[in-house]
GROMACS .gro file of C-alpha atoms in nm:
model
  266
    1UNK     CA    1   2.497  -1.870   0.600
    2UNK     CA    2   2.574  -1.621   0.319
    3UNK     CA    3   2.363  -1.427   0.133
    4UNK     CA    4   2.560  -1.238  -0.207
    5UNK     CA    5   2.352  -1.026  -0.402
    6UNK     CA    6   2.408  -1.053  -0.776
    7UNK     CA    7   2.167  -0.842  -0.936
    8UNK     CA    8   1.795  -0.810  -0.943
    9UNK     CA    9   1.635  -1.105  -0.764
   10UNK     CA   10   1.988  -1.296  -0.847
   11UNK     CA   11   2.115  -1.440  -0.542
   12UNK     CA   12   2.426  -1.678  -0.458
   13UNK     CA   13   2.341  -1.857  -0.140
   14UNK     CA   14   2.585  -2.055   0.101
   15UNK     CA   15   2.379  -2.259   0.294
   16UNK     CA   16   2.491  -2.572   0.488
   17UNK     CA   17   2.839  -2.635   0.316
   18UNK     CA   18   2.633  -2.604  -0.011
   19UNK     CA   19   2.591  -2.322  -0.288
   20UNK     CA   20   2.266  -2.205  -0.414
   21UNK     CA   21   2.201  -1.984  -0.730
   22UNK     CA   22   1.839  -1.846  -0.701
   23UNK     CA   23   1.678  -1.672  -0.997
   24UNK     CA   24   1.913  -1.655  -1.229
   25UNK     CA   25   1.933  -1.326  -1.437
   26UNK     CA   26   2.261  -1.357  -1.636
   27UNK     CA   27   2.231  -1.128  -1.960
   28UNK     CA   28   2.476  -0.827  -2.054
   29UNK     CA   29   2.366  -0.510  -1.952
   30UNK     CA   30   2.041  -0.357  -2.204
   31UNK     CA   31   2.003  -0.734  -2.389
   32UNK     CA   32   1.647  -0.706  -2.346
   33UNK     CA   33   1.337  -0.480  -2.438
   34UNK     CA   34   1.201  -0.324  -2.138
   35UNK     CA   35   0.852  -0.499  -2.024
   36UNK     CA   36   0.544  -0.352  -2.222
   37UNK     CA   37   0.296  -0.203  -2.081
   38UNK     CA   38   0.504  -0.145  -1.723
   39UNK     CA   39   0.662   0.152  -1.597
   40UNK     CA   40   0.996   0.258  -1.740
   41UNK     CA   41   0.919  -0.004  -2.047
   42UNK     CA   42   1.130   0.223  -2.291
   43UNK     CA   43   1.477   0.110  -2.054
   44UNK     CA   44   1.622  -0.178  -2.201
   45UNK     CA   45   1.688  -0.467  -1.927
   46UNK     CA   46   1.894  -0.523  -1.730
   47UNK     CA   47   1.999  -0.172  -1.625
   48UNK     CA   48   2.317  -0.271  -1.481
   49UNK     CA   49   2.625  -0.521  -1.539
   50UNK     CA   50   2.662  -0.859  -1.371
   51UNK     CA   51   2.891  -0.757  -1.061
   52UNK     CA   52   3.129  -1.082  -1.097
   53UNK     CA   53   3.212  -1.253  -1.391
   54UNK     CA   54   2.970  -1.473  -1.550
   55UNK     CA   55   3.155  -1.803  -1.492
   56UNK     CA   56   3.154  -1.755  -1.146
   57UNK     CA   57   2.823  -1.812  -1.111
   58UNK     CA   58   2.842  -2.166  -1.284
   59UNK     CA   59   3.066  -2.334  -0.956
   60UNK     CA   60   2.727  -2.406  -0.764
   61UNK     CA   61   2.526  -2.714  -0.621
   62UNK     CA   62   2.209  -2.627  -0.716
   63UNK     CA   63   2.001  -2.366  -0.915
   64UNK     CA   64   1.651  -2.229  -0.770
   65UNK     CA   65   1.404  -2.100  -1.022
   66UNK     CA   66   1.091  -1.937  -0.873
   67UNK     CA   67   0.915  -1.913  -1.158
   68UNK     CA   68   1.014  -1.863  -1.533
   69UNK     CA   69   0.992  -1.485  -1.586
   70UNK     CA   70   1.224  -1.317  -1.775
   71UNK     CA   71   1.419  -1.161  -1.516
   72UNK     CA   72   1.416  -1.472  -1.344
   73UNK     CA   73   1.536  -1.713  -1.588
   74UNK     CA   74   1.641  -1.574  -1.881
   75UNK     CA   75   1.782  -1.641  -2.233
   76UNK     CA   76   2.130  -1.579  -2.118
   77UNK     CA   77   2.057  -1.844  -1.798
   78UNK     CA   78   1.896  -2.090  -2.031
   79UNK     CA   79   2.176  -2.090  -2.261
   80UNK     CA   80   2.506  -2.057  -2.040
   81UNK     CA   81   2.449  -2.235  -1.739
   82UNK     CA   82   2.578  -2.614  -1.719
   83UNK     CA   83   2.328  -2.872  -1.843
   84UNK     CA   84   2.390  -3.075  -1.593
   85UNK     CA   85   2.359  -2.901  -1.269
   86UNK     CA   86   2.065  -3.011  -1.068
   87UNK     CA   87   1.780  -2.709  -1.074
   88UNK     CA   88   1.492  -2.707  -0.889
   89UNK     CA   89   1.164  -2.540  -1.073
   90UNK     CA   90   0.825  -2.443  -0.840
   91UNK     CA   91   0.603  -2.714  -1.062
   92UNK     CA   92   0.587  -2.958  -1.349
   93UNK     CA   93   0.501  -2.731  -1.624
   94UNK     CA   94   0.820  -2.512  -1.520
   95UNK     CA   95   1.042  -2.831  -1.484
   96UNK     CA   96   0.947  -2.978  -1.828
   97UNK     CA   97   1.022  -2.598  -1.951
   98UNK     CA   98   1.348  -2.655  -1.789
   99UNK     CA   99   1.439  -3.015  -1.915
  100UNK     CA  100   1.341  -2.858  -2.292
  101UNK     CA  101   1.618  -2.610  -2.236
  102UNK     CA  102   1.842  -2.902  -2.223
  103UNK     CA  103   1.868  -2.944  -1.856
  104UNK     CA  104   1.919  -3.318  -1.744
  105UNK     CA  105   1.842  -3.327  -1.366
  106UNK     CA  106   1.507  -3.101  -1.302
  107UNK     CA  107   1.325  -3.153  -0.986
  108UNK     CA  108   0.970  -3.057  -0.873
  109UNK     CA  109   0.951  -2.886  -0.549
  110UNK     CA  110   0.720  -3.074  -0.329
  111UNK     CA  111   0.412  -2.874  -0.293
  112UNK     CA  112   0.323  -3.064   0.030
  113UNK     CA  113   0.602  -3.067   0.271
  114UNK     CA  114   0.994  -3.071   0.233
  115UNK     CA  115   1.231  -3.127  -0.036
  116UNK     CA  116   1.555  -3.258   0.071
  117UNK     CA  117   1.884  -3.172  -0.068
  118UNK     CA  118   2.178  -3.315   0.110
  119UNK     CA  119   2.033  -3.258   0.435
  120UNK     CA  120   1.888  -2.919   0.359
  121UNK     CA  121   1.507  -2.900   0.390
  122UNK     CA  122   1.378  -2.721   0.113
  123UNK     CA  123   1.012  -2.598   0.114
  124UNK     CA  124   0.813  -2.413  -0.135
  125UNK     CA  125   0.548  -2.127  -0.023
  126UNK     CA  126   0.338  -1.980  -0.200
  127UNK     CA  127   0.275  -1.601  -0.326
  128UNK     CA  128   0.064  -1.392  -0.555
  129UNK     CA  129   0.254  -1.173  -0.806
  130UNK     CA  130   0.006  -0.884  -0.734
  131UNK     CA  131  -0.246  -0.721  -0.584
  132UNK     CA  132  -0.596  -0.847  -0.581
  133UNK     CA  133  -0.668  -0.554  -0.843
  134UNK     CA  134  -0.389  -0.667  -1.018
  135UNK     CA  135  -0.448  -1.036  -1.061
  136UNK     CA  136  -0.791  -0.987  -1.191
  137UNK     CA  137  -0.693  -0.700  -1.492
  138UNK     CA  138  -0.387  -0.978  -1.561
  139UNK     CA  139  -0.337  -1.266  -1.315
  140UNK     CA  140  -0.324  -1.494  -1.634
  141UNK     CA  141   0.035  -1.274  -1.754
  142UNK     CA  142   0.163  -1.283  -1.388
  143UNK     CA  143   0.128  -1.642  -1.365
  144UNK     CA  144   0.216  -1.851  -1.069
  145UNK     CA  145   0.501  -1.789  -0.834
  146UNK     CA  146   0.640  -1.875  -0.537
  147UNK     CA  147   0.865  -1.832  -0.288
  148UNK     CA  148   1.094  -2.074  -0.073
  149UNK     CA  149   1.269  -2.192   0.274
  150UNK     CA  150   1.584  -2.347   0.332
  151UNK     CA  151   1.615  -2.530   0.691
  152UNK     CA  152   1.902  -2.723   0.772
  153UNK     CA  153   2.033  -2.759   1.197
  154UNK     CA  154   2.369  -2.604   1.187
  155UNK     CA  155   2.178  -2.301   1.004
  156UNK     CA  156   1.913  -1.981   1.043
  157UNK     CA  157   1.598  -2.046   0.880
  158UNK     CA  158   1.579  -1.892   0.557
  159UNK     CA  159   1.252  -1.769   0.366
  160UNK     CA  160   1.312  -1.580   0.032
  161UNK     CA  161   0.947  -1.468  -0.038
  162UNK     CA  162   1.039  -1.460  -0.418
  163UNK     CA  163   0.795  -1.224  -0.651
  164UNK     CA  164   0.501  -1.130  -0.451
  165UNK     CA  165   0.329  -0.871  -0.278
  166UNK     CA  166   0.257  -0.846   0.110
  167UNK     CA  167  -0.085  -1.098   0.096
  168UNK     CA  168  -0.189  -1.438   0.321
  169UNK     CA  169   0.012  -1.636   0.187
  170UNK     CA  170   0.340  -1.416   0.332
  171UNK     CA  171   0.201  -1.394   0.661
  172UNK     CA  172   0.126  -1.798   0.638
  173UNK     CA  173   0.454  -1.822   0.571
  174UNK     CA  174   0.619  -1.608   0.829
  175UNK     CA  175   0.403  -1.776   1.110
  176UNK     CA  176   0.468  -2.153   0.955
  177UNK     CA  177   0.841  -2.170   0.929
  178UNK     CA  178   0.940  -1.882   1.199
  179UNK     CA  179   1.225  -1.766   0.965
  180UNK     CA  180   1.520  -1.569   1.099
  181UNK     CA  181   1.580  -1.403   0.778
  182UNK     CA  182   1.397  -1.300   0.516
  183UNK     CA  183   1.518  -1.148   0.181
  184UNK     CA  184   1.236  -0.973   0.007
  185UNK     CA  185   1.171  -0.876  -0.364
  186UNK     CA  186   1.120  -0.490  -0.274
  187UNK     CA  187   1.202  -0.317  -0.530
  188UNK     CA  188   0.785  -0.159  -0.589
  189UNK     CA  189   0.789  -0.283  -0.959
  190UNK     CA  190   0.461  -0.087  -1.091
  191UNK     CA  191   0.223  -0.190  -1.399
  192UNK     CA  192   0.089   0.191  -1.455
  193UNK     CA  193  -0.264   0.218  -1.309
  194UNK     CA  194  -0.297  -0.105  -1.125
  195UNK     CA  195   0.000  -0.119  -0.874
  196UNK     CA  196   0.301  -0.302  -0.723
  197UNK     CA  197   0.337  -0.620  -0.871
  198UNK     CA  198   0.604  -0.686  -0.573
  199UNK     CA  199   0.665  -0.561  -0.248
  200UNK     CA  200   0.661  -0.179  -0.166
  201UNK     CA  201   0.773   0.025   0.091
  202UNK     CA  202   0.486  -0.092   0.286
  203UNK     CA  203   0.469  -0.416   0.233
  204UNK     CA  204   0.849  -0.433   0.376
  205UNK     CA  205   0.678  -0.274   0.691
  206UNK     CA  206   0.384  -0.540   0.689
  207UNK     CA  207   0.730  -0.764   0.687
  208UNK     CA  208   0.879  -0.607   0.980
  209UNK     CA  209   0.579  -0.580   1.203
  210UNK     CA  210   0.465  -0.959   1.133
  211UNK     CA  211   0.826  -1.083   1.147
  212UNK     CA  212   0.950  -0.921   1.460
  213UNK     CA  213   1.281  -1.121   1.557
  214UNK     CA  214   1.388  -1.198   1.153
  215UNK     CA  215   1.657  -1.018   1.006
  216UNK     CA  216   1.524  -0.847   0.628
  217UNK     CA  217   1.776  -0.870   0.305
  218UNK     CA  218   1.639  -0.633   0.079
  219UNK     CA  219   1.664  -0.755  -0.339
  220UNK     CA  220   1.502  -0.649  -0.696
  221UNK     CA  221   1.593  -0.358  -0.659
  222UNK     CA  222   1.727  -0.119  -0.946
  223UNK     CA  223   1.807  -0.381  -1.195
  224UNK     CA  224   1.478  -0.360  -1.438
  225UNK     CA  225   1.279  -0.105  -1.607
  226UNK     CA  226   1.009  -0.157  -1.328
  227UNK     CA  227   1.121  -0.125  -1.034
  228UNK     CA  228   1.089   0.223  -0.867
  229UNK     CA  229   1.194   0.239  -0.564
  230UNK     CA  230   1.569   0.333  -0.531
  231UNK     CA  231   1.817   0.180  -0.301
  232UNK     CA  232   1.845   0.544  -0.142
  233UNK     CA  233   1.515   0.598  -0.071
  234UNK     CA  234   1.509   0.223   0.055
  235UNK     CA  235   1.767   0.255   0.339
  236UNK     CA  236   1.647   0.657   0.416
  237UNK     CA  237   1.302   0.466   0.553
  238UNK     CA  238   1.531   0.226   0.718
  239UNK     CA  239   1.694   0.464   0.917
  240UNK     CA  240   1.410   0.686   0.958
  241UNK     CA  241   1.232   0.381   1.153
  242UNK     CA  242   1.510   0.254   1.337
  243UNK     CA  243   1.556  -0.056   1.186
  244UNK     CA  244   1.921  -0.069   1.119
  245UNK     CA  245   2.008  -0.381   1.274
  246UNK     CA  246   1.732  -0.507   1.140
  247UNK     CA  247   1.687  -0.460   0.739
  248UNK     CA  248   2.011  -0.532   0.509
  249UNK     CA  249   1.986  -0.300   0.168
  250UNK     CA  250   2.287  -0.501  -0.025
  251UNK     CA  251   2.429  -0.384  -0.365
  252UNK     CA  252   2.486  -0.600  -0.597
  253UNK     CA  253   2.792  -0.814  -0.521
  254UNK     CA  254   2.762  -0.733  -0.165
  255UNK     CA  255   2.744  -1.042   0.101
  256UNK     CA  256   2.576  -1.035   0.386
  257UNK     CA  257   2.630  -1.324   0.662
  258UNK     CA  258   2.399  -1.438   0.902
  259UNK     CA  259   2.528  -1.720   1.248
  260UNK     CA  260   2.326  -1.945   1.370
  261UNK     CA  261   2.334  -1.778   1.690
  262UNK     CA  262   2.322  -1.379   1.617
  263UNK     CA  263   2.002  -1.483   1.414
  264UNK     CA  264   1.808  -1.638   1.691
  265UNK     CA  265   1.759  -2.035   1.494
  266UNK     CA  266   1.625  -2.276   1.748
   0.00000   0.00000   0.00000
């Protein structure tokens, strides 16, 4: 299994002889307004170039959308990606979202149980984009989200948590599917005077405690207006707690690999 960040929660996975885009965020550098009323909201988005060319990212089996925020499916997504690739949206209001972009083979994730694709197990989990504080000032602008595992035999498990904060639904996950790697949106993106609307530094340590034998791929990180914590500060922790071996802190266009074996998979 491969992991390749791209760029914010933008991921290429290789996963069972098959090729996964997750979340695609696909715009030039500064296309878009920063988000009101968040931290850093006068930096247009994304802060950073695409690390591979665009067209690269089109040669894929199937696209993963964890829910439809901007920096998770985007203008630039909607309008360059190939209408007829198979994408896979958390529920029916995001597929039918999907299918009026033009899209001709949208599935529902099953919210009971697996989804398969070509013998890859695909389950949805669930998350909360937000604290409790956070969901009550404005749950109804966060929305729904969730987050996703990918089983297959010759594999590790893999759980990407998608936008959420440390919560139940995270630990439910972590003790339901056993995962032996994790990537994590980490990247402590505040709303001023409510919070983290994804996972801080201590939410990644909530991670490593409950998830003891899982390797951690850090992502979100340093791509949108915000997302405060660095990359730098990120790994410093990392190495300040001995965790090394443990917690991956890509850049964008870096891979990191994961065996069957090395990762523990039953």
């Amino acid at each position: 299994m491969q992991v390749t960040q791209i760029r914010n929660a933008t991921l290429l996975i290789e996963y069972a002889g098959k090729t996964f885009l997750v979340d695609p965020l696909l715009a030039d550098k500064g296309a878009y307004p920063g988000f009101a009323g968040t931290a850093n909201s006068h930096l247009a988005n994304p802060l950073v170039d695409l690390p591979v060319p665009l067209a690269t990212l089109f040669d894929v089996d199937a696209v993963l959308v964890t829910h439809l925020h901007a920096d998770h499916w985007d203008d630039a997504a909607r309008r360059e990606l190939p209408r007829a690739l198979t994408v896979f949206a958390q529920n029916d209001a995001d597929a039918q979202a999907i299918r009026t972009d033009g899209f001709t083979d949208v599935r529902t994730l099953s919210a009971q149980g697996d989804t398969p694709f070509d013998g890859i197990r695909i389950a949805q989990t669930r998350g909360q984009h937000g604290s409790d504080t956070v969901m009550a000032a404005i749950g109804a602008r966060m929305g729904e989200v969730s987050g996703l595992v990918l089983r297959h035999p010759d594999e590790p498990t893999l759980y990407i948590a998608g936008d959420t904060v440390w919560n139940v639904h995270v630990a439910a996950a972590l003790e339901t599917y056993d995962p032996d790697v994790v990537v994590l949106n980490c990247g402590d993106a505040q709303v001023p005077g409510l919070g983290p609307i994804i996972m801080d530094l201590d939410d990644v340590a909530s991670v490593v405690e409950a998830a003891p034998r899982a390797a951690i791929v850090a992502s979100h990180l340093e791509a949108v207006n915000h997302c405060m914590l660095s990359r730098a500060a990120l790994r410093a922790w990392v190495e300040t707690h001995g965790l090394m071996a443990r917690v991956r802190v890509p850049d964008d266009g870096e891979a990191c690999v994961f065996h069957q074996a090395a990762a523990g998979s039953r």
